[in-house]
């Protein structure tokens, strides 16, 4: 099947849907998602969305908090833009029907999370992302110019490469003409020709053994753009959330929101000892990289599989009211959080790097934009400040929509694009090759490229991954493609980018922590 649209949007999370809503008055939009529309990282977000709302908070404080969390590696211009445009985009989310909690006095009830100097996290109970996702889907479904395609998997973006030209990374005139998309219902790869394509494919958590991300997060957009010779950056900065619920066989790992530490929850070792003050004067509310490393260190020293989060000293009714999802989830597992400590471990959560974009969300490939977690805007630097990613996604979707609309009139569909060619391929009957290799990739990344790294571990990871890469490319060349095979290929690609970029950073900075350039610091 061949189809022509003005805007192709790959991804139905906050970045994809808010962009779609903003361009839809100007042309036909197709939004594709690899599973269901609402199976996104966005829908799993708990804590909320950071934005300056009331005094004594101001833009400068939020800007400085973001720069400090990012270990001064953030691009100040991008930081300033996101934070200053935050309030108008929050208003937009509210106008689209998102409900944020309010106090009895009618003001927004703002939370505080690690690294924030003020209360500025707007939230909806402890399931903010679900509420945002619901409102965006409701709104987008009402727009006559937006079409949805679920269970449609983007395999690759289309460029001059598919017309037989040689493309290379520093060529500045690579153009995007749309994407090849595997329709899971027909098993066929469709050719979607678009004037402008938005990559909004989200995160990469599933390249690790333990992650808070739903299974859709396999880094597809980043891998597609890398293969198309686009520029990818900052991949070494992978954020591990300090507190995912310790429940070994559950995937994704259930998140215990950082807002709970803002509310007063404390981290304790398994023997009950508090430990965070040893590592940072901000204690349990230090930025995430510090807390995750401290937990990792305590677990390694004690040999325990988890530490505890303790909220038992807080008012039980208030805890249940503010954190109903967490309360009920833990209760199902026999943990009453108002009386029992919660066992927690760090889990892969967010990638700060990705597809390099400018201040208008343009990638290095012409007519290809990127927004949300798959993009690298410069906001997060070496470490993302909690609850800044939903904000980044909606601000960049907005600037990208404006830039896309202003260039749409100059772009024509490229009609010479050939259909997907699967000549000489056959069905791969040996699924074990995919499932086993997936496990190997996740093990390599978790054991050697996790919270604490070293030159030796990275080298070992690269050597192992190179072998797997060759085997999988050859399998890909011979097989009729499936989503599972493409995802595996993308995970290997993303793992490679993380390792390569980690190897070339000769320092410990933010989320990239290597034993060869530092010793774990404790205050005493
Ligand atoms: P997503 O919401 O992940 O959407 C990705 C979309 O891309 C999906 O529709 C998927 O189907 C589609 N897709 C992917 N690959 C393909 C493909 N090959 N073909 C077709 N479609 C594809 N951030 C905050 O700011 N505040 C929070 O409180 C917060 N809490 C979080 C809690 C959890 C448990 C998690 C996992 C993340 C949290 N984050 C939070 C991070 C934040 O949720 C994400 O960074 C953000 O939602 C990403 O949005 P997105 O639109 O970029 O991607
Ligand atoms: C959380 O609720 O702890 C997650 C917030 C985030 O990832 O920004």
XYZ file of C-alpha atoms and ligand atoms in Angstrom:
585
model
C 0.000 0.000 0.000
C 1.170 3.533 -0.780
C -0.235 6.542 0.961
C 0.461 10.279 0.786
C 0.048 12.649 3.733
C 1.291 16.129 4.551
C 2.515 15.229 8.023
C 3.586 11.783 9.174
C 3.865 11.548 12.958
C 5.655 8.463 14.289
C 4.499 8.105 17.885
C 1.350 8.852 19.863
C 2.763 10.085 23.193
C 2.764 13.676 24.393
C 5.259 14.785 21.725
C 3.513 13.159 18.758
C -0.072 14.001 19.682
C 0.510 17.589 20.753
C 2.450 18.195 17.521
C -0.329 16.528 15.479
C -2.933 18.777 17.088
C -0.907 21.849 16.222
C -0.266 21.050 12.553
C -3.652 19.504 11.788
C -5.303 22.745 10.682
C -2.713 22.966 7.895
C -2.852 19.553 6.227
C -3.558 15.816 6.444
C -1.880 14.145 9.419
C -1.225 10.445 9.942
C -0.225 9.390 13.468
C 1.162 5.873 13.741
C 1.872 3.899 16.881
C 3.505 0.519 17.112
C 0.888 -0.921 19.481
C -2.118 0.853 20.952
C -2.374 4.639 20.898
C -2.202 4.877 24.681
C 0.688 2.447 25.255
C 3.364 5.109 25.649
C 5.903 6.259 28.230
C 3.701 9.320 28.557
C 0.825 7.277 29.951
C 3.122 5.865 32.662
C 4.361 9.234 33.943
C 3.506 9.626 37.591
C 5.099 12.637 39.261
C 3.978 15.388 36.912
C 5.148 18.239 34.744
C 7.449 20.988 35.991
C 6.615 24.617 35.282
C 6.956 27.940 37.067
C 3.494 28.858 38.373
C 3.557 31.104 41.443
C 5.917 33.237 43.507
C 8.380 32.774 45.136
C 9.284 30.594 42.118
C 10.585 32.306 38.997
C 12.094 31.358 35.629
C 15.650 31.958 36.800
C 15.328 29.468 39.636
C 13.971 26.776 37.309
C 16.702 27.557 34.767
C 19.450 27.270 37.399
C 18.003 24.045 38.859
C 17.994 22.557 35.346
C 21.584 23.695 34.672
C 22.789 22.276 38.014
C 21.046 18.924 37.508
C 22.529 18.781 33.990
C 26.026 19.320 35.447
C 26.293 22.564 33.413
C 26.274 20.600 30.137
C 22.806 21.795 29.115
C 22.412 24.341 26.339
C 21.302 27.457 28.251
C 19.384 28.769 25.247
C 17.304 25.607 25.047
C 16.802 25.604 28.821
C 15.616 29.197 28.776
C 13.253 28.573 25.874
C 11.633 25.491 27.424
C 11.189 27.044 30.842
C 9.939 30.431 29.677
C 7.447 28.848 27.256
C 6.337 26.307 29.877
C 3.356 28.181 31.339
C 1.700 28.840 27.939
C 2.026 25.142 27.033
C 0.624 24.095 30.407
C -2.340 26.334 29.658
C -2.664 24.602 26.285
C -2.739 21.172 27.983
C -5.422 22.434 30.354
C -7.431 23.878 27.439
C -7.230 20.459 25.763
C -8.864 18.980 28.858
C -6.036 17.866 31.165
C -7.034 18.069 34.825
C -4.268 19.047 37.242
C -4.963 18.816 40.990
C -5.818 21.992 42.872
C -5.723 22.986 46.537
C -8.826 23.900 48.543
C -7.998 27.533 47.781
C -8.245 26.867 44.037
C -4.540 27.190 43.205
C -2.666 24.390 41.463
C -1.292 21.950 44.026
C 2.425 21.941 43.260
C 4.787 19.132 44.264
C 8.554 19.180 44.694
C 11.014 16.569 43.402
C 14.773 15.988 43.609
C 16.905 18.914 42.385
C 14.028 21.448 42.404
C 14.518 24.445 44.692
C 10.784 25.294 44.624
C 7.381 23.605 44.476
C 6.588 23.555 40.742
C 5.358 20.107 39.693
C 1.793 20.127 38.401
C 0.238 16.711 38.757
C -2.914 14.647 38.588
C -2.844 12.392 41.672
C 0.055 9.968 41.036
C -0.955 9.218 37.438
C -0.346 12.508 35.651
C 0.805 10.930 32.388
C -2.302 8.806 32.061
C -4.432 11.932 32.427
C -2.398 13.862 29.829
C -2.498 10.926 27.398
C -6.274 10.609 27.831
C -6.872 14.305 27.176
C -4.619 14.359 24.098
C -6.230 11.281 22.542
C -9.729 12.649 23.195
C -8.780 15.951 21.606
C -6.941 14.470 18.599
C -9.801 12.078 17.829
C -12.073 15.068 17.355
C -9.895 16.620 14.636
C -11.054 15.692 11.110
C -7.543 16.005 9.644
C -5.923 13.511 12.021
C -5.927 9.837 11.074
C -4.583 7.138 13.400
C -2.927 3.841 12.555
C -2.362 1.494 15.495
C -0.131 -1.586 15.346
C 1.833 0.035 12.548
C 5.570 -0.169 12.998
C 7.954 2.287 11.314
C 10.894 0.274 10.021
C 12.975 2.998 8.407
C 12.635 6.560 7.221
C 12.935 7.033 3.471
C 15.813 9.121 2.097
C 17.909 9.397 -1.091
C 19.455 6.082 0.015
C 16.275 4.366 -1.193
C 16.723 5.994 -4.612
C 20.125 4.349 -4.931
C 22.256 7.317 -3.812
C 25.043 7.036 -1.292
C 24.269 8.918 1.909
C 26.793 9.586 4.643
C 26.629 11.254 8.033
C 28.167 14.606 7.281
C 26.291 15.063 4.010
C 24.100 18.089 4.719
C 21.440 17.484 2.060
C 19.933 14.187 3.183
C 16.140 14.515 2.875
C 13.308 12.573 4.456
C 10.440 11.545 2.156
C 8.380 9.533 4.648
C 8.754 6.047 6.100
C 8.386 2.346 5.419
C 5.807 1.052 7.854
C 5.032 -2.566 8.716
C 1.302 -3.043 9.101
C 0.974 -5.842 11.624
C -2.517 -6.795 10.439
C -1.496 -7.437 6.821
C 2.141 -8.325 7.488
C 3.038 -5.991 4.600
C 5.399 -3.025 4.577
C 3.545 0.102 3.383
C 5.179 3.136 1.811
C 4.029 6.324 3.522
C 5.071 9.412 1.606
C 5.008 12.587 3.672
C 6.108 16.154 3.118
C 7.197 16.444 6.727
C 7.919 13.663 9.203
C 7.963 14.003 12.983
C 9.916 11.415 14.965
C 8.307 11.067 18.389
C 9.124 7.464 19.262
C 10.065 7.934 22.935
C 12.684 6.134 25.015
C 15.061 3.188 25.097
C 14.547 1.605 28.544
C 14.108 -1.921 27.174
C 17.731 -2.278 26.198
C 18.266 -2.891 29.944
C 17.095 -5.819 32.081
C 15.250 -3.619 34.554
C 13.301 -0.596 33.335
C 10.319 1.542 34.238
C 9.517 1.931 30.525
C 6.720 -0.009 28.812
C 7.836 -2.537 26.188
C 7.357 -0.056 23.308
C 10.498 1.821 24.407
C 13.169 0.196 22.244
C 14.874 3.267 20.777
C 13.428 2.780 17.274
C 13.448 6.446 16.252
C 17.035 6.992 17.319
C 18.175 3.875 15.452
C 16.184 4.792 12.325
C 17.704 8.258 12.201
C 21.198 6.906 12.849
C 20.802 4.437 9.964
C 19.559 7.291 7.757
C 22.816 9.142 8.618
C 21.255 11.715 10.941
C 23.184 13.096 13.908
C 22.737 11.481 17.316
C 24.325 12.870 20.481
C 24.641 12.540 24.283
C 23.593 8.894 24.372
C 25.963 8.134 27.263
C 23.574 9.956 29.600
C 21.066 7.275 30.541
C 19.049 8.071 33.638
C 18.267 5.354 36.175
C 15.314 6.162 38.384
C 16.373 5.503 41.977
C 13.110 4.005 43.179
C 11.338 1.364 41.160
C 9.438 -1.245 43.138
C 11.540 -4.364 43.788
C 9.415 -7.133 42.278
C 11.895 -9.204 40.260
C 9.661 -10.765 37.605
C 7.617 -7.700 36.743
C 8.329 -5.850 33.472
C 8.124 -2.890 33.283
C 9.186 -2.219 36.842
C 6.537 -0.260 38.689
C 7.691 3.250 39.552
C 7.528 4.748 43.029
C 7.415 8.419 42.145
C 10.131 10.787 43.265
C 7.329 13.072 44.463
C 7.080 10.691 47.401
C 10.541 11.749 48.538
C 9.429 15.358 48.031
C 6.533 14.496 50.356
C 8.986 13.264 52.997
C 9.714 9.593 52.250
C 13.173 8.426 53.360
C 15.622 5.938 51.932
C 16.863 3.281 54.346
C 19.193 0.320 54.016
C 17.696 -3.094 54.553
C 18.950 -2.940 58.168
C 16.899 0.262 58.622
C 19.848 2.736 58.574
C 19.365 6.028 56.728
C 22.207 6.594 54.273
C 21.599 9.484 51.878
C 23.112 12.204 54.113
C 26.460 10.466 53.659
C 26.376 11.192 49.950
C 24.852 14.633 49.562
C 23.704 17.488 51.763
C 20.324 17.442 49.960
C 19.869 13.904 51.312
C 17.004 11.945 49.730
C 16.186 14.922 47.500
C 19.570 15.100 45.777
C 19.395 14.871 41.947
C 18.634 11.440 40.583
C 22.102 10.476 39.385
C 23.464 10.950 42.902
C 20.641 9.048 44.595
C 20.748 6.152 42.108
C 24.525 5.809 42.518
C 24.266 5.956 46.298
C 21.665 3.164 46.296
C 23.775 1.124 43.887
C 26.791 1.578 46.171
C 24.854 0.620 49.320
C 23.463 -2.481 47.603
C 26.925 -3.504 46.423
C 28.432 -2.955 49.891
C 25.722 -4.833 51.774
C 25.019 -7.464 49.108
C 21.300 -6.681 49.405
C 19.010 -6.786 46.373
C 17.129 -3.617 47.350
C 16.893 -0.716 49.780
C 13.738 0.596 51.420
C 11.645 3.698 50.906
C 9.917 4.619 54.147
C 6.770 6.714 54.191
C 5.325 5.176 57.368
C 5.940 8.331 59.467
C 3.524 10.364 57.304
C -0.212 10.654 57.901
C -1.748 7.426 56.532
C -4.900 9.015 55.125
C -2.935 11.750 53.390
C -0.566 9.180 51.860
C -3.479 7.146 50.525
C -5.134 10.279 49.145
C -2.041 11.584 47.316
C -0.669 8.241 46.101
C -3.678 6.004 45.431
C -2.114 4.087 42.522
C 1.060 3.295 44.457
C -0.898 2.427 47.611
C -3.118 -0.090 45.788
C -0.314 -1.559 43.702
C 1.817 -2.234 46.804
C -1.167 -3.564 48.744
C -1.751 -6.158 45.997
C 1.760 -7.400 46.770
C 1.112 -7.474 50.518
C 2.884 -4.172 51.287
C 0.800 -1.602 53.171
C 2.870 1.532 52.521
C 1.316 3.339 55.485
C 2.836 0.669 57.794
C 5.536 -1.175 55.815
C 8.731 -0.025 54.146
C 8.671 -0.284 50.321
C 11.516 -2.330 48.734
C 13.009 -0.334 45.840
C 15.838 -0.601 43.292
C 17.115 1.716 40.541
C 15.832 0.984 37.008
C 16.642 2.374 33.545
C 14.221 5.232 33.074
C 15.119 7.945 30.567
C 17.647 8.728 27.858
C 18.847 12.341 27.875
C 20.459 12.154 24.435
C 19.041 11.160 21.064
C 18.341 12.767 17.699
C 20.094 16.125 17.689
C 17.635 18.959 16.999
C 17.924 22.717 16.796
C 15.790 25.245 18.660
C 12.931 24.585 16.226
C 13.014 20.813 16.594
C 14.659 20.241 13.191
C 16.954 17.207 12.936
C 20.059 17.197 10.722
C 17.924 15.546 7.994
C 15.814 17.926 5.903
C 12.035 17.727 6.546
C 12.559 15.462 9.535
C 11.744 16.849 12.987
C 12.080 15.125 16.339
C 10.510 15.850 19.726
C 10.119 14.189 23.095
C 12.370 11.575 24.574
C 13.918 10.404 21.279
C 15.302 13.903 20.660
C 18.327 15.656 22.094
C 17.421 19.303 22.515
C 20.192 20.313 24.907
C 17.748 20.778 27.803
C 18.971 17.931 29.986
C 22.738 18.126 29.590
C 24.352 15.325 31.590
C 21.291 14.585 33.725
C 17.585 15.385 33.428
C 15.879 17.319 36.195
C 12.792 15.402 37.360
C 9.542 16.202 35.523
C 11.275 18.316 32.879
C 10.679 15.805 30.069
C 6.927 16.177 29.617
C 7.544 19.923 29.545
C 10.322 19.594 26.980
C 8.135 17.393 24.769
C 5.241 19.807 24.666
C 7.353 22.934 24.142
C 9.390 21.356 21.332
C 6.270 19.905 19.695
C 4.985 23.473 19.601
C 8.096 25.080 18.081
C 8.455 22.200 15.626
C 4.805 22.561 14.553
C 5.332 26.260 13.828
C 8.511 25.565 11.826
C 6.890 22.674 9.922
C 3.810 24.676 8.989
C 5.960 27.551 7.728
C 7.884 25.275 5.312
C 5.060 22.958 4.210
C 4.164 25.063 1.147
C 7.660 24.630 -0.341
C 7.710 20.821 -0.179
C 6.401 18.316 -2.739
C 5.979 14.564 -2.271
C 8.720 12.517 -3.839
C 6.836 10.089 -6.050
C 9.856 8.143 -7.298
C 10.230 6.209 -4.066
C 10.206 2.437 -4.653
C 8.094 0.053 -2.605
C 9.735 -2.022 0.139
C 11.857 -4.744 -1.379
C 11.870 -8.105 0.390
C 13.123 -10.189 -2.526
C 15.158 -13.207 -1.499
C 13.933 -13.178 2.115
C 11.972 -15.904 3.879
C 10.100 -16.411 7.151
C 12.457 -16.875 10.043
C 11.185 -19.957 11.886
C 13.733 -19.751 14.697
C 12.283 -17.235 17.115
C 14.774 -18.393 19.727
C 17.439 -16.451 17.828
C 15.565 -13.245 18.572
C 14.484 -13.961 22.164
C 17.908 -15.200 23.228
C 19.766 -12.324 21.571
C 17.412 -9.856 23.235
C 18.349 -11.293 26.623
C 22.033 -11.083 25.763
C 21.757 -7.412 24.784
C 19.903 -6.555 27.989
C 22.487 -8.439 30.078
C 25.421 -6.766 28.372
C 23.939 -3.320 28.860
C 22.935 -3.907 32.491
C 26.187 -5.555 33.566
C 28.671 -3.334 31.757
C 26.922 -0.096 30.770
C 24.746 0.635 33.820
C 24.957 3.151 36.658
C 28.693 2.698 37.232
C 30.989 2.036 34.266
C 34.685 1.514 33.531
C 36.852 1.385 30.416
C 37.192 -2.360 30.772
C 33.454 -2.924 31.124
C 32.689 -0.697 28.115
C 35.272 -2.450 25.954
C 33.865 -5.839 26.920
C 30.338 -4.632 26.117
C 31.418 -3.352 22.705
C 33.181 -6.583 21.787
C 30.166 -8.691 22.769
C 27.732 -6.374 20.991
C 29.728 -6.357 17.753
C 29.352 -10.103 17.408
C 25.627 -9.903 18.081
C 25.344 -7.001 15.611
C 26.853 -9.033 12.774
C 24.655 -12.059 13.480
C 21.497 -9.935 13.648
C 22.227 -7.918 10.487
C 22.669 -11.147 8.587
C 19.405 -12.502 10.026
C 17.679 -9.245 9.031
C 18.986 -9.435 5.453
C 17.635 -12.969 5.029
C 14.288 -12.674 6.822
C 10.845 -11.363 6.053
C 10.789 -8.668 8.692
C 8.823 -8.721 11.913
C 8.441 -6.066 14.608
C 10.438 -8.229 17.024
C 13.386 -8.542 14.646
C 13.390 -4.810 13.887
C 13.211 -3.936 17.585
C 16.144 -6.213 18.349
C 18.160 -4.598 15.580
C 17.322 -1.147 16.954
C 18.205 -2.110 20.526
C 21.632 -3.292 19.365
C 22.084 -0.055 17.463
C 21.147 2.071 20.475
C 23.370 0.009 22.790
C 26.240 0.581 20.393
C 25.654 4.347 20.401
C 25.576 4.476 24.206
C 28.795 2.489 24.513
C 30.617 4.440 21.813
C 29.649 7.813 23.283
C 30.462 6.615 26.817
C 33.902 5.492 25.624
C 34.674 8.844 24.108
C 33.736 10.831 27.233
C 36.941 10.923 29.246
C 35.393 12.111 32.500
C 32.652 11.296 34.951
C 29.887 13.750 34.256
C 26.277 13.634 35.443
C 24.776 10.274 34.558
C 27.957 8.966 32.972
C 29.982 7.700 35.891
C 33.176 5.781 35.256
C 35.528 4.268 37.809
C 38.477 5.232 35.620
C 37.869 8.922 36.048
C 36.503 9.087 39.557
C 36.003 7.395 42.864
C 32.513 7.379 44.323
C 32.389 10.431 46.553
C 30.842 10.341 49.991
C 30.869 13.390 52.232
C 32.662 11.505 54.996
P 6.177 8.189 24.346
O 5.142 8.751 25.217
O 6.944 7.038 24.880
O 5.500 7.739 22.990
C 6.229 6.990 22.050
C 5.331 6.608 20.908
O 6.122 6.170 19.819
C 4.369 5.463 21.196
O 3.127 5.773 20.621
C 4.955 4.275 20.428
O 4.011 3.337 19.976
C 5.564 5.002 19.265
N 6.628 4.267 18.580
C 7.853 3.941 19.040
N 8.555 3.305 18.097
C 7.742 3.219 17.011
C 7.874 2.647 15.730
N 8.997 2.025 15.330
N 6.823 2.733 14.876
C 5.668 3.329 15.256
N 5.492 3.891 16.456
C 6.519 3.828 17.320
N 8.524 12.639 32.749
C 8.091 13.758 33.374
O 8.335 14.877 32.906
N 7.360 13.648 34.523
C 7.051 12.461 35.089
O 6.379 12.401 36.107
C 7.519 11.278 34.467
N 7.276 10.066 35.006
C 7.635 8.956 34.322
C 7.279 7.694 34.835
C 7.567 6.562 34.114
C 7.185 5.211 34.680
C 8.220 6.652 32.873
C 8.524 5.418 32.070
C 8.607 7.888 32.378
C 8.322 9.041 33.087
N 8.662 10.296 32.606
C 8.240 11.421 33.261
C 9.298 10.447 31.302
C 8.222 10.807 30.263
O 7.057 10.086 30.539
C 8.667 10.497 28.858
O 9.943 11.005 28.613
C 7.698 11.121 27.851
O 6.390 10.736 28.147
C 8.074 10.705 26.448
O 7.062 11.133 25.591
P 7.216 10.893 24.029
O 6.011 11.472 23.404
O 8.543 11.334 23.615
O 7.218 9.292 23.879
C 8.680 10.350 38.986
O 7.481 10.521 39.157
O 9.490 10.099 39.880
C 9.192 10.429 37.601
C 9.428 11.838 37.270
C 10.278 11.927 36.057
O 10.776 10.937 35.550
O 10.464 13.060 35.618
